[in-house]
């Protein structure tokens, strides 16, 4: 297979005509239009209130109603249960072991040492004793029971943080580039992320009323006043925004609905932003009308226009997104349905002027830079590897929770979470590095991790995620150990290869843009995707369907051998697999499901 052979011209696409009206907000009209069930829940919710306040008082159950289970996502939480205990509790005729996952909204993943200490205390007081850094640059708590929800929310509020819009059909936590070497550019990226997060935050007072016993705003039922941007029904589905600074793509910009890529001048100052739209990871097994998609680079805007562009992109999706079929409601399907040209024209109309075409840029990889890095301002920043983002004390291993707590007690800078689930001890003066290093050594925080492990991601999956079909966080470490043995046998132990695993095809750990992607299919069974780009710009392709956990190493080992023997200088694993003809290149979107499987046998 000659991967450099010019591709045949794509057939001309026919796009639908976009809607001209705002979304339906009246119950009767929504029923007549056969909108999805969630649209009816939002319309009837009174701007995300539902019956949550009353449901919290029902102590006979650890759960809440199904409708409130949808609404509570907008407040930053999911109802879950411990699936390891389901069978035993069912046998004893007990209710499931219900608890809540709570996700914070932390734009850019930046917290102060004081905030870190409060969050650590919450984890040990109300949750399961761990903090989990997510793939979206924020924290999650697991295991918070219903009777502790309000106490937990009050403690979070006491840290000057919240969970508003961390989940639900809204603009969720905004991610920002974290590599601190380019100090000025990364400050601009953080400022934009914070501005978008604040500007696109829901305005309803429901969060404070329900969780902090705040007073209801009198006369606040007027939609134009209460939710001038979102309206009564918010967005058709979740909406994820990120800000990247080349050459590092650690936020995985092509995997998200909306992105801003910094265009730098010769002095590393941001002179403008390329805007990406239409990325997204989730799909459903066996349904080819669902697929992951990498974002299109749509246009370039000046810094002064960036916030207007962000709101315009989101409101076009608000008005054009599919509210009848929820599985096809993300922005990626809107772009496929109406076309990028029409979408850009509408964004420019709402911004109020034409915008420029994208500028050239280049990404090198989507991983983190570990160890100490000195910024342009002379401050120092230490990136620590945290396996699957799980901040806890390991028996006979690193005491991550205790160690970072101790560092927070003396640290004078800030902490930054990365999109790869790691932690940066940031803005350390040169004369305080030795103190930080001593604590890192004392608590074992710099425990070495091989090249494959450093480039691994896993979602939580079992036992708490209700969508998980297979293990992920609990299984990936041992699988990586097996694959490290294979790589070493072929002399590849120092090669950087991205590997990501999720328990289901929702793709929270972004497996479809990993060079090795594993997606749960059933208990101890996974779909194996190969051929993605090392910089996160290209999707992988289904190589093997329904592979058992015990077969993964045997499936990959001959491909590692072929890579070791036949790669070109500097060639990445995913690129090699395509060039050598083992797997087809994925162009984008619907093409994800075409030409699947192993194209030639692995020797």
XYZ file of C-alpha atoms in Angstrom:
603
model
C 0.000 0.000 0.000
C 1.412 3.387 -1.003
C 0.180 5.808 1.646
C 1.541 8.769 -0.328
C -0.514 8.030 -3.422
C -2.940 10.917 -4.114
C -6.377 10.132 -2.760
C -9.331 9.985 -5.111
C -11.444 13.157 -4.987
C -14.144 12.935 -2.369
C -17.702 12.754 -3.686
C -19.578 16.026 -3.524
C -21.553 16.270 -0.322
C -25.167 17.382 -0.146
C -25.968 19.235 3.046
C -29.279 19.999 4.723
C -30.677 23.504 5.131
C -30.047 24.756 8.689
C -33.013 25.710 10.892
C -33.864 29.384 11.130
C -35.596 29.414 14.532
C -34.452 29.169 18.145
C -35.029 25.793 19.888
C -38.526 24.825 21.046
C -39.073 25.715 24.691
C -42.754 24.982 25.245
C -43.840 21.561 26.469
C -46.736 21.040 24.052
C -44.683 22.045 21.011
C -41.820 19.795 22.178
C -44.191 16.821 22.348
C -45.561 17.569 18.900
C -42.035 17.832 17.491
C -41.075 14.542 19.169
C -37.996 15.975 20.848
C -35.774 13.656 22.895
C -36.705 12.853 26.489
C -33.996 15.086 27.922
C -35.483 18.117 26.168
C -38.763 17.583 28.031
C -36.897 17.224 31.331
C -35.062 20.509 30.777
C -38.223 22.369 29.776
C -40.017 21.213 32.914
C -37.053 21.751 35.237
C -37.513 25.417 36.101
C -33.993 26.179 34.961
C -32.322 23.062 36.371
C -34.183 22.879 39.677
C -36.522 19.954 39.092
C -37.364 18.218 42.379
C -33.753 18.040 43.543
C -34.321 20.014 46.752
C -37.142 17.667 47.820
C -35.293 14.549 46.683
C -32.366 15.307 48.983
C -34.739 15.068 51.942
C -35.872 11.537 51.080
C -33.597 9.575 53.385
C -35.202 6.195 52.689
C -33.119 5.897 49.520
C -29.590 6.846 48.547
C -30.747 7.643 45.034
C -32.772 10.412 43.369
C -35.460 10.257 40.689
C -34.561 9.444 37.083
C -35.408 12.955 35.869
C -33.384 14.542 38.659
C -30.567 12.156 37.744
C -30.391 13.946 34.396
C -30.651 17.439 35.906
C -28.052 16.853 38.590
C -25.435 16.505 35.846
C -25.766 20.241 35.196
C -24.816 20.699 38.855
C -21.619 18.709 38.299
C -22.495 15.228 39.503
C -23.642 11.773 38.460
C -25.552 9.204 40.489
C -23.542 5.960 40.561
C -23.357 2.736 42.523
C -20.595 0.316 43.444
C -21.028 -2.419 40.848
C -18.663 -4.721 42.723
C -21.358 -4.930 45.419
C -24.455 -5.236 43.205
C -24.797 -9.019 43.251
C -24.292 -9.310 47.007
C -26.721 -6.505 47.804
C -29.330 -7.882 45.394
C -29.033 -11.277 47.067
C -29.667 -9.627 50.433
C -32.570 -7.611 48.941
C -30.775 -4.350 49.669
C -30.756 -1.186 47.595
C -27.716 -0.681 45.363
C -24.756 0.998 47.072
C -25.593 4.414 45.653
C -23.220 7.367 45.814
C -22.378 10.392 43.699
C -19.436 11.341 41.539
C -18.797 15.083 41.860
C -16.760 16.945 39.239
C -15.389 20.448 39.776
C -15.225 23.296 37.292
C -11.627 24.557 37.282
C -10.848 26.493 34.097
C -7.336 25.662 32.921
C -6.861 23.240 35.826
C -5.187 25.853 38.070
C -5.639 25.819 41.872
C -3.800 27.534 44.703
C -2.077 25.599 47.498
C -4.824 26.717 49.899
C -7.485 25.346 47.541
C -5.527 22.100 47.168
C -5.546 21.595 50.933
C -9.312 22.132 51.126
C -9.915 19.719 48.238
C -7.662 17.148 49.896
C -9.643 17.469 53.148
C -12.941 17.003 51.286
C -11.607 13.807 49.688
C -10.710 12.327 53.060
C -13.852 13.546 54.836
C -16.697 12.971 52.387
C -15.376 10.955 49.423
C -13.428 7.705 49.105
C -10.116 9.139 50.272
C -8.825 9.958 46.806
C -8.738 12.885 44.426
C -8.933 11.996 40.759
C -7.417 14.253 38.122
C -9.558 13.826 35.012
C -8.748 13.896 31.315
C -10.522 17.259 31.236
C -8.123 19.009 33.573
C -10.221 19.048 36.718
C -10.916 16.947 39.825
C -13.558 14.322 40.497
C -14.676 12.887 43.813
C -16.152 9.413 44.032
C -18.232 7.790 46.743
C -20.049 10.834 48.164
C -23.325 9.626 49.685
C -26.523 11.643 49.336
C -26.612 12.791 52.953
C -23.165 14.364 52.516
C -23.821 16.176 49.228
C -24.692 19.558 50.703
C -21.771 19.417 53.140
C -19.433 18.599 50.277
C -20.779 21.411 48.101
C -20.468 23.886 50.970
C -16.835 22.853 51.457
C -16.143 23.274 47.731
C -17.766 26.704 47.856
C -15.512 27.501 50.798
C -12.544 26.925 48.510
C -13.994 29.540 46.117
C -14.685 26.762 43.618
C -17.873 25.138 42.338
C -19.245 22.312 40.216
C -21.637 24.345 38.061
C -21.722 23.120 34.452
C -18.971 20.553 34.992
C -21.396 18.057 33.381
C -24.661 18.367 31.443
C -25.755 19.977 28.168
C -23.624 23.095 28.605
C -20.135 24.410 27.935
C -18.157 22.229 30.329
C -14.799 22.740 32.028
C -12.565 24.697 29.650
C -9.098 23.186 29.222
C -5.949 25.196 28.637
C -2.354 24.507 27.626
C -0.161 23.869 30.662
C 3.429 23.601 29.379
C 4.891 26.541 31.284
C 8.081 27.101 29.289
C 6.364 29.670 27.038
C 5.197 31.810 29.935
C 3.486 34.630 28.041
C 1.663 32.392 25.563
C 0.409 30.113 28.286
C -0.866 33.007 30.352
C -2.802 34.195 27.304
C -4.189 30.669 26.844
C -5.267 30.467 30.483
C -6.849 33.922 30.358
C -8.857 32.946 27.277
C -9.947 29.665 28.879
C -11.048 31.494 32.027
C -12.868 34.134 29.989
C -14.772 31.505 27.985
C -15.592 29.535 31.140
C -16.980 32.597 32.911
C -18.741 34.001 29.848
C -20.540 30.776 28.928
C -21.517 29.806 32.469
C -25.245 29.179 33.058
C -26.837 32.094 34.901
C -29.528 30.171 36.806
C -29.303 30.459 40.586
C -30.416 26.841 41.031
C -26.995 25.618 42.204
C -26.779 28.041 45.100
C -30.433 27.609 46.027
C -30.238 23.818 46.238
C -26.754 23.170 47.600
C -26.027 26.286 49.651
C -29.617 27.130 50.727
C -29.487 30.367 48.783
C -32.632 32.423 48.333
C -34.541 32.071 45.100
C -34.344 35.189 42.944
C -37.775 36.820 42.818
C -39.020 37.327 39.275
C -36.194 35.194 37.929
C -38.429 33.137 35.660
C -37.972 35.461 32.701
C -35.856 33.483 30.240
C -34.321 36.584 28.698
C -33.072 37.623 32.124
C -32.268 34.247 33.664
C -30.551 32.441 30.766
C -29.973 34.964 27.967
C -27.547 32.655 26.124
C -28.758 29.143 26.930
C -32.519 29.646 27.151
C -34.818 27.117 28.794
C -33.386 24.012 27.106
C -29.642 24.813 27.232
C -27.645 22.890 24.564
C -28.609 19.731 22.678
C -25.679 17.851 24.249
C -22.425 18.471 26.123
C -20.034 21.025 24.659
C -16.285 20.907 25.291
C -13.814 23.743 24.719
C -9.999 23.764 24.841
C -7.122 26.186 24.234
C -3.781 24.935 22.856
C -0.322 26.431 22.384
C 1.866 24.768 19.709
C 4.061 22.830 19.464
C 2.474 20.724 22.260
C -1.110 19.484 21.946
C -1.552 18.167 25.493
C -5.211 19.275 25.528
C -6.014 17.100 22.476
C -7.599 19.975 20.623
C -8.918 17.853 17.740
C -11.052 15.767 20.121
C -13.289 18.634 21.238
C -16.272 20.652 20.038
C -14.472 24.003 20.060
C -10.785 24.824 20.193
C -8.421 27.768 19.971
C -4.867 27.245 18.692
C -2.421 30.027 19.581
C -0.644 31.569 16.598
C 2.636 32.950 17.913
C 4.984 35.646 16.660
C 8.759 35.295 16.709
C 8.829 36.342 20.378
C 6.324 33.634 21.415
C 3.560 36.206 21.906
C 0.020 35.313 20.857
C -1.009 37.336 17.826
C -4.266 35.476 17.192
C -6.112 32.171 17.349
C -7.015 29.465 14.857
C -10.491 28.173 15.719
C -11.368 24.477 15.474
C -14.880 23.010 15.524
C -16.559 19.631 15.406
C -14.326 17.230 17.314
C -15.688 14.589 19.651
C -14.961 11.065 20.837
C -18.199 9.282 21.751
C -19.926 6.640 19.646
C -22.132 3.574 20.135
C -20.961 0.041 19.374
C -22.656 -1.355 16.274
C -24.280 1.932 15.198
C -22.366 3.349 12.244
C -24.317 6.602 12.282
C -22.316 7.406 15.425
C -18.566 7.955 15.234
C -15.659 9.864 16.725
C -14.465 12.842 14.722
C -11.439 15.113 14.662
C -12.151 18.826 14.585
C -11.895 21.002 11.479
C -9.659 24.088 11.556
C -12.325 26.616 10.563
C -10.914 30.143 10.731
C -8.516 32.601 12.374
C -9.534 35.405 14.709
C -7.841 38.299 16.460
C -7.541 38.096 20.277
C -10.199 40.802 20.684
C -12.739 38.628 18.857
C -12.036 35.288 20.562
C -14.779 35.464 23.204
C -17.348 36.564 20.602
C -16.340 33.647 18.378
C -16.662 31.183 21.260
C -20.184 32.362 22.061
C -21.149 32.395 18.383
C -19.967 28.807 17.824
C -21.845 27.636 20.903
C -25.068 29.445 20.048
C -25.074 28.129 16.471
C -24.827 24.640 17.951
C -27.591 25.589 20.388
C -29.875 26.462 17.472
C -28.752 23.908 14.860
C -28.000 20.862 17.020
C -30.215 17.773 16.800
C -32.712 17.819 19.672
C -34.719 14.854 18.407
C -32.015 12.168 18.304
C -29.728 12.603 21.279
C -27.025 10.245 20.049
C -26.553 12.553 17.029
C -26.747 15.843 18.933
C -23.070 16.766 19.357
C -21.521 19.555 17.270
C -19.578 17.017 15.180
C -22.865 15.743 13.735
C -24.106 19.309 13.190
C -21.018 20.000 11.049
C -21.544 16.754 9.118
C -25.223 17.585 8.597
C -25.005 21.226 7.463
C -21.384 21.550 6.308
C -18.443 23.584 7.575
C -18.996 26.376 5.043
C -22.547 27.117 6.198
C -21.494 26.811 9.838
C -18.638 29.294 9.402
C -20.872 31.764 7.578
C -23.365 31.701 10.442
C -20.601 32.143 13.047
C -19.284 35.154 11.150
C -22.793 36.585 10.883
C -23.211 36.353 14.641
C -19.773 37.815 15.313
C -20.682 40.657 12.982
C -17.864 40.523 10.449
C -15.944 38.155 8.147
C -12.947 36.424 9.701
C -9.664 35.281 8.174
C -8.708 31.797 7.036
C -6.540 29.719 9.401
C -2.805 30.369 9.772
C -0.081 27.684 9.591
C 0.818 25.847 12.816
C 2.505 22.623 13.871
C 2.029 20.203 16.752
C 4.699 17.681 17.768
C 2.903 15.483 20.305
C 0.027 15.391 22.795
C 1.928 14.254 25.889
C 3.327 16.062 28.923
C 6.911 17.144 29.606
C 8.005 15.480 32.839
C 10.493 16.808 35.357
C 11.569 20.398 35.885
C 11.046 23.065 33.216
C 12.164 26.674 33.530
C 9.798 29.291 32.176
C 10.732 32.428 30.304
C 10.185 34.382 33.527
C 12.728 32.323 35.502
C 10.118 30.402 37.504
C 10.384 26.621 37.655
C 7.686 24.003 37.106
C 7.753 20.292 38.012
C 5.465 17.844 36.183
C 4.764 14.618 38.097
C 3.361 11.443 36.573
C 0.131 10.274 38.245
C -1.153 6.908 37.041
C -4.691 7.412 35.661
C -4.833 10.659 37.637
C -5.624 8.779 40.863
C -4.178 10.888 43.691
C -3.940 8.503 46.614
C -1.392 6.834 48.870
C -0.324 3.493 47.421
C 0.635 0.685 49.753
C 4.343 -0.041 49.164
C 4.353 2.724 46.544
C 4.214 6.494 46.132
C 2.194 8.364 48.761
C 0.767 10.823 46.274
C -2.100 12.234 48.354
C 0.038 12.778 51.454
C 3.007 14.051 49.481
C 1.076 16.661 47.523
C -0.674 17.733 50.722
C 2.702 18.294 52.348
C 3.939 20.219 49.301
C 0.789 22.374 49.355
C 1.600 23.355 52.937
C 4.899 24.976 51.861
C 4.428 25.750 48.162
C 4.319 29.433 47.182
C 3.150 29.059 43.567
C 0.198 27.099 42.243
C -0.791 23.632 41.039
C -1.884 22.797 37.502
C -3.646 19.685 36.308
C -2.918 18.487 32.787
C -5.240 16.919 30.244
C -3.105 13.791 30.599
C -4.137 13.393 34.265
C -0.817 14.580 35.673
C 0.042 17.310 38.197
C 2.368 20.289 37.756
C 3.869 21.987 40.816
C 4.068 25.367 39.125
C 5.732 28.735 39.670
C 8.449 27.588 42.049
C 11.193 30.170 42.760
C 14.689 28.864 42.067
C 15.616 28.982 45.753
C 12.640 26.710 46.693
C 13.354 23.894 44.214
C 15.485 21.944 46.683
C 12.684 21.966 49.268
C 10.191 20.621 46.710
C 12.666 18.001 45.498
C 13.205 16.775 49.054
C 9.467 16.256 49.559
C 9.116 14.567 46.170
C 11.867 12.157 47.223
C 10.444 11.570 50.712
C 7.001 10.592 49.424
C 8.188 8.715 46.343
C 6.455 11.045 43.898
C 9.094 10.734 41.187
C 8.741 6.972 40.850
C 9.908 6.202 37.341
C 7.509 5.267 34.566
C 8.524 3.850 31.199
C 7.813 5.546 27.877
C 4.577 3.641 27.206
C 3.234 4.188 30.733
C 4.033 7.908 30.567
C 1.831 8.114 27.482
C -1.116 6.127 28.867
C -4.605 7.268 29.849
C -7.527 5.392 31.366
C -11.069 6.313 32.345
C -12.496 5.227 35.717
C -14.844 2.520 34.339
C -15.640 -0.218 36.869
C -16.731 -0.325 39.615
C -18.470 3.071 39.675
C -19.276 4.149 36.110
C -22.723 2.912 35.128
C -21.795 2.887 31.421
C -18.666 0.735 31.712
C -18.694 -2.559 29.811
C -15.158 -3.538 30.834
C -12.360 -2.561 33.201
C -10.077 0.365 32.417
C -8.289 2.166 35.274
C -7.897 -1.038 37.291
C -6.638 -3.078 34.313
C -4.486 -0.775 32.191
C -1.452 -0.727 34.562
C -0.985 -4.497 34.363
C -1.566 -4.529 30.594
C 1.053 -1.811 30.124
C 3.440 -3.984 32.127
C 2.872 -6.851 29.681
C 3.302 -4.609 26.650
C 6.466 -3.077 28.105
C 7.971 -6.577 28.128
C 7.068 -7.012 24.460
C 8.465 -3.623 23.519
C 11.708 -4.326 25.373
C 12.102 -7.647 23.560
C 12.077 -5.682 20.282
C 14.364 -2.916 21.564
C 11.500 -0.412 21.721
C 11.354 0.197 25.472
C 12.299 3.873 25.112
C 9.952 4.644 22.214
C 7.101 7.025 22.950
C 3.785 5.416 21.930
C 0.383 6.622 23.103
C -1.978 4.030 24.598
C -5.428 4.749 25.997
C -8.198 2.572 27.381
C -11.868 3.168 28.155
C -14.516 0.888 29.567
C -17.073 1.921 26.943
C -17.243 3.735 23.577
C -18.089 7.130 25.123
C -14.334 7.650 24.916
C -13.654 9.746 28.029
C -9.915 8.964 27.890
C -9.886 9.807 24.157
C -8.833 6.322 22.947
C -9.765 6.920 19.321
C -6.842 9.334 18.862
C -4.295 7.118 20.640
C -1.828 5.088 18.592
C -3.088 2.090 20.577
C -6.731 2.520 21.582
C -8.645 -0.066 23.609
C -12.402 0.336 24.074
C -14.457 -1.914 26.324
C -16.787 -4.272 24.518
C -17.785 -6.575 27.392
C -16.215 -8.178 30.471
C -12.485 -8.567 29.688
C -13.093 -7.879 25.982
C -12.018 -4.835 23.953
C -12.032 -3.361 20.479
C -8.472 -2.531 19.394
C -7.896 0.643 17.356
C -4.573 1.426 15.673
C -3.073 4.017 13.327
C -3.822 7.326 15.063
C -1.299 10.170 14.917
C 1.191 10.798 17.739
C 0.165 14.471 17.842
C -3.553 13.660 18.230
C -4.565 14.951 14.789
C -5.785 11.679 13.238
C -8.209 8.991 14.388
C -7.240 5.342 14.644
C -9.018 2.532 12.796
C -10.623 -0.622 14.183
C -7.910 -3.287 13.786
C -9.376 -6.169 15.806
C -12.902 -6.547 17.167
C -13.823 -8.078 20.520
C -10.291 -9.045 21.595
C -10.019 -10.796 24.954
C -7.728 -9.274 27.567
C -5.472 -12.309 27.269
C -5.081 -11.815 23.511
C -4.055 -8.138 23.462
C -0.332 -8.715 23.929
C -0.225 -11.504 21.342
C -2.073 -9.279 18.862
C 0.289 -6.333 19.285
C 3.620 -8.144 19.664
C 4.149 -8.968 15.949
C 3.262 -5.368 15.065
C 5.909 -4.148 17.516
C 8.362 -6.491 15.800
C 7.471 -5.207 12.344
C 7.826 -1.615 13.582
C 11.272 -2.307 15.043
C 12.456 -3.869 11.763
C 10.799 -1.648 9.195
C 10.306 1.872 10.508
C 11.885 4.901 8.907
C 14.014 7.271 11.014
C 11.756 9.258 13.329
C 8.622 7.450 12.143
C 5.909 7.033 14.765
C 4.135 3.733 15.469
C 0.734 4.866 14.172
C 2.245 6.308 10.985
C 4.253 3.129 10.372
C 1.211 0.873 10.663
C -0.513 2.857 7.906
C 2.541 3.114 5.618
C 3.320 -0.591 5.983
C -0.249 -1.502 5.116
C -1.354 -3.051 8.396
C -4.300 -0.701 8.912
C -6.124 1.897 6.811
C -5.797 5.599 7.442
C -8.903 7.238 8.893
C -9.705 10.484 7.107
C -12.446 11.661 9.459
C -15.960 11.209 10.755
C -18.010 8.592 8.879
C -14.822 7.203 7.297
C -14.001 5.841 10.756
C -16.176 2.785 10.069
C -14.845 2.060 6.544
C -12.005 -0.348 5.631
C -11.714 -1.740 9.157
C -9.693 -4.751 10.246
C -6.146 -5.949 9.653
C -5.241 -5.336 6.006
C -2.285 -7.720 5.962
C -1.259 -10.443 8.427
C 1.252 -9.390 11.054
C 4.358 -11.564 10.653
